[in-house]
């Protein structure tokens, strides 16, 4: 009598994948721990927000260019491609240098406030999480193995609006959400490492005891210059070709230890980071 098989091939494959995932999770939990704190970028790392933010500020950027007699105009996607990872303040500093004009400080700050209002309103309505990010945060939060913090270039109210809209705010102590535009005495933007160094000091950890998760060259450069081990995330880029290009850049130019194409690879990436520091 032939043996009876109660499972289809697809079911067996599914159980195998589940088993591998469980074993990876258990192996990660038992690793000798070198890292104490995980520092997450927000925009296009935890939350799909960059395209919304740049669409919201394109009109304002074009208004500024027109006022200063510059013929160039930008769409949201064009701004995103050129200035990804920078906040509005950093982007406007770059535009002034590129096109040779200067905005008085008071007027500059008024533009920053206007842009922030537009972006926060948009994010509160439309922001969505990066695929798999919330599930990873929930596992990390429950495990209590690492401290969790957000370290962003964006204004604090924008970061808070983003993570609140997608239900991620519960995973981070409110005092461990940091903004280069708001948290520092002198506002700045990545790639300046100041916000990372500030976060480490406030939390009470050395940069070498942290790992940063970044999706852009400017953010990854900030982590590198702060001497923080880096995981590059490229899952927010639409095309595989662009993902591979960014993966190469984050590895070769910014020193990423490993690259994450999807958040379901996170625990494998953390294992590689821990092993690299052994």
Coordinates of N, CA and C in Angstrom, one line a residue, residues 134 136-142 146-150 163-164 166-177:
X134 N 6.8 47.8 9.7 CA 6.1 47.8 11.0 C 6.2 46.4 11.6
X136 N 8.6 44.3 11.5 CA 10.0 44.2 12.1 C 10.1 45.0 13.4
X137 N 9.5 46.2 13.3 CA 9.6 47.1 14.5 C 8.8 46.4 15.7
X138 N 7.7 45.8 15.4 CA 6.9 45.1 16.4 C 7.7 44.0 17.1
X139 N 8.4 43.2 16.3 CA 9.3 42.1 16.8 C 10.4 42.7 17.7
X140 N 11.1 43.7 17.2 CA 12.1 44.3 17.9 C 11.6 44.9 19.3
X141 N 10.5 45.5 19.2 CA 9.9 46.2 20.4 C 9.6 45.1 21.5
X142 N 9.0 44.0 21.0 CA 8.7 42.9 21.9 C 9.9 42.2 22.5
X146 N 17.2 45.5 21.8 CA 17.9 46.7 21.4 C 17.0 47.9 21.8
X147 N 17.7 49.1 22.0 CA 16.9 50.3 22.1 C 16.6 50.7 20.6
X148 N 15.5 51.5 20.5 CA 15.0 51.9 19.1 C 14.9 53.4 19.1
X149 N 15.4 54.0 18.1 CA 15.3 55.5 17.9 C 15.2 55.8 16.4
X150 N 14.5 57.0 16.2 CA 14.4 57.5 14.8 C 15.4 58.7 14.7
X163 N 5.3 58.8 11.3 CA 5.3 57.5 12.1 C 3.9 57.3 12.8
X164 N 3.3 58.4 13.2 CA 2.0 58.3 13.8 C 0.9 57.9 12.8
X166 N 1.2 55.9 10.3 CA 1.4 54.5 9.9 C 1.4 53.6 11.2
X167 N 1.2 54.1 12.4 CA 1.1 53.4 13.6 C 2.5 52.9 14.1
X168 N 3.5 53.6 13.8 CA 4.9 53.2 14.3 C 5.3 54.0 15.5
X169 N 4.6 55.0 15.8 CA 5.1 55.9 16.9 C 5.1 55.1 18.3
X170 N 4.3 54.1 18.4 CA 4.3 53.3 19.7 C 5.6 52.6 20.0
X171 N 6.4 52.4 19.0 CA 7.6 51.6 19.1 C 8.8 52.5 19.6
X172 N 8.7 53.8 19.6 CA 9.8 54.7 19.9 C 9.4 55.6 21.1
X173 N 10.3 55.7 22.1 CA 10.1 56.7 23.1 C 10.1 58.1 22.5
X174 N 9.2 58.9 22.9 CA 9.1 60.2 22.2 C 10.4 61.0 22.3
X175 N 11.1 60.8 23.4 CA 12.4 61.5 23.5 C 13.5 60.9 22.6
X176 N 13.2 59.8 22.0 CA 14.2 59.2 21.1 C 13.8 59.3 19.6
X177 N 13.1 60.3 19.3 CA 12.8 60.7 17.9 C 13.6 62.0 17.7

